Short mmCIF file of C-alpha atoms in Angstrom, two decimals:
data_model
loop_
_atom_site.label_atom_id
_atom_site.label_comp_id
_atom_site.label_asym_id
_atom_site.label_seq_id
_atom_site.Cartn_x
_atom_site.Cartn_y
_atom_site.Cartn_z
CA VAL Z 28 -13.67 -10.72 1.39
CA ASP Z 29 -14.03 -10.08 -2.34
CA PHE Z 30 -10.59 -11.18 -3.54
CA ASP Z 31 -11.40 -10.50 -7.20
CA LEU Z 32 -12.33 -6.88 -6.45
CA ILE Z 33 -9.28 -6.42 -4.24
CA LEU Z 34 -6.94 -7.75 -6.93
CA GLU Z 35 -8.61 -5.65 -9.63
CA ASN Z 36 -8.35 -2.48 -7.55
CA ILE Z 37 -4.75 -3.22 -6.56
CA LYS Z 38 -3.87 -3.42 -10.26
CA TYR Z 39 -5.61 -0.08 -10.80
CA LEU Z 40 -3.91 1.57 -7.82
CA ASN Z 41 -0.53 0.20 -8.92
CA SER Z 42 -1.07 1.79 -12.33
CA LEU Z 43 -1.38 5.19 -10.63
CA VAL Z 44 2.09 4.89 -9.10
CA ARG Z 45 4.72 6.09 -11.54
CA GLU Z 46 7.79 3.96 -10.89
CA ASP Z 47 9.87 5.86 -13.42
CA ILE Z 48 9.71 9.07 -11.37
CA SER Z 49 12.24 9.49 -8.59
CA GLN Z 50 11.51 11.45 -5.44
CA ILE Z 51 13.80 14.03 -3.88
CA GLU Z 52 15.14 12.93 -0.51
CA HIS Z 53 16.82 15.63 1.55
CA THR Z 54 19.99 14.66 3.37
CA PRO Z 55 22.23 16.59 5.80
CA TRP Z 56 24.62 17.23 2.89
CA GLY Z 57 22.06 18.15 0.22
CA ALA Z 58 19.62 15.90 -1.58
CA ARG Z 59 19.48 12.74 -3.63
CA LEU Z 60 16.99 11.02 -5.87
CA ARG Z 61 15.16 8.04 -4.43
CA ARG Z 62 12.95 5.58 -6.25
CA PRO Z 63 9.55 4.84 -4.68
CA GLU Z 64 9.55 1.76 -2.47
CA HIS Z 65 7.25 -1.17 -3.13
CA LEU Z 66 4.83 -2.23 -0.44
CA LEU Z 67 4.07 -5.92 -0.56
CA LEU Z 68 0.56 -7.07 0.36
CA THR Z 69 0.18 -10.81 0.90
CA LEU Z 70 -3.34 -12.21 0.98
CA TYR Z 71 -4.03 -15.42 2.87
CA GLN Z 72 -7.19 -17.40 3.36
CA ASN Z 73 -7.59 -16.03 6.89
CA GLY Z 74 -5.74 -12.70 6.86
CA ILE Z 75 -3.08 -10.44 5.34
CA VAL Z 76 0.50 -9.34 5.83
CA VAL Z 77 1.47 -5.80 4.83
CA GLY Z 78 5.14 -5.35 4.04
CA HIS Z 79 7.25 -7.18 6.59
CA GLY Z 80 4.66 -6.61 9.32
CA ALA Z 81 2.77 -9.05 11.45
CA PHE Z 82 -0.04 -11.29 10.28
CA ARG Z 83 -3.38 -9.50 10.45
CA PRO Z 84 -6.57 -11.60 10.59
CA TYR Z 85 -9.56 -10.48 8.54
CA GLN Z 86 -11.64 -10.12 11.70
CA HIS Z 87 -9.43 -7.29 13.01
CA PRO Z 88 -11.07 -3.85 12.47
CA ALA Z 89 -7.87 -2.28 11.11
CA THR Z 90 -7.56 -5.08 8.55
CA GLN Z 91 -11.18 -4.65 7.52
CA GLN Z 92 -10.65 -0.89 7.05
CA TYR Z 93 -7.44 -1.50 5.07
CA LEU Z 94 -9.22 -3.85 2.67
CA GLN Z 95 -12.37 -1.71 2.51
CA ASP Z 96 -10.28 1.25 1.36
CA ILE Z 97 -8.84 -0.90 -1.44
CA MET Z 98 -12.27 -2.29 -2.38
CA ASP Z 99 -13.55 1.32 -2.56
CA GLY Z 100 -10.73 2.12 -5.00
CA TYR Z 101 -8.53 4.10 -2.63
CA PHE Z 102 -5.07 3.66 -1.20
CA PRO Z 103 -5.39 2.43 2.41
CA SER Z 104 -5.87 5.39 4.74
CA GLU Z 105 -3.44 3.93 7.29
CA LEU Z 106 -0.62 4.57 4.81
CA GLN Z 107 -1.24 8.32 4.77
CA PRO Z 108 1.20 9.09 7.63
CA PHE Z 109 3.94 7.31 5.65
CA TYR Z 110 3.05 9.00 2.34
CA PRO Z 111 1.64 12.44 3.33
CA ASP Z 112 2.18 13.82 -0.17
CA GLY Z 113 0.45 10.89 -1.84
CA VAL Z 114 2.02 8.50 -4.29
#
């Protein structure tokens, strides 16, 4: 795992997310503005934890794909169902 490349690309991807822009969240009574949520990625010597999820070892294929997406300069593809409109 190339930690330097991962950290460099995470900084780049974070710069693409505009924290000062609120998103419209529809409610049963209308709508309200919501600030984008942060997603914490914790890197360990032998795996990662995404958000408040379970520990994921580097050997797991989904973990490898998650990190490969970041190393390729993209947001992880597994996040697309949660952010269908992008960041």
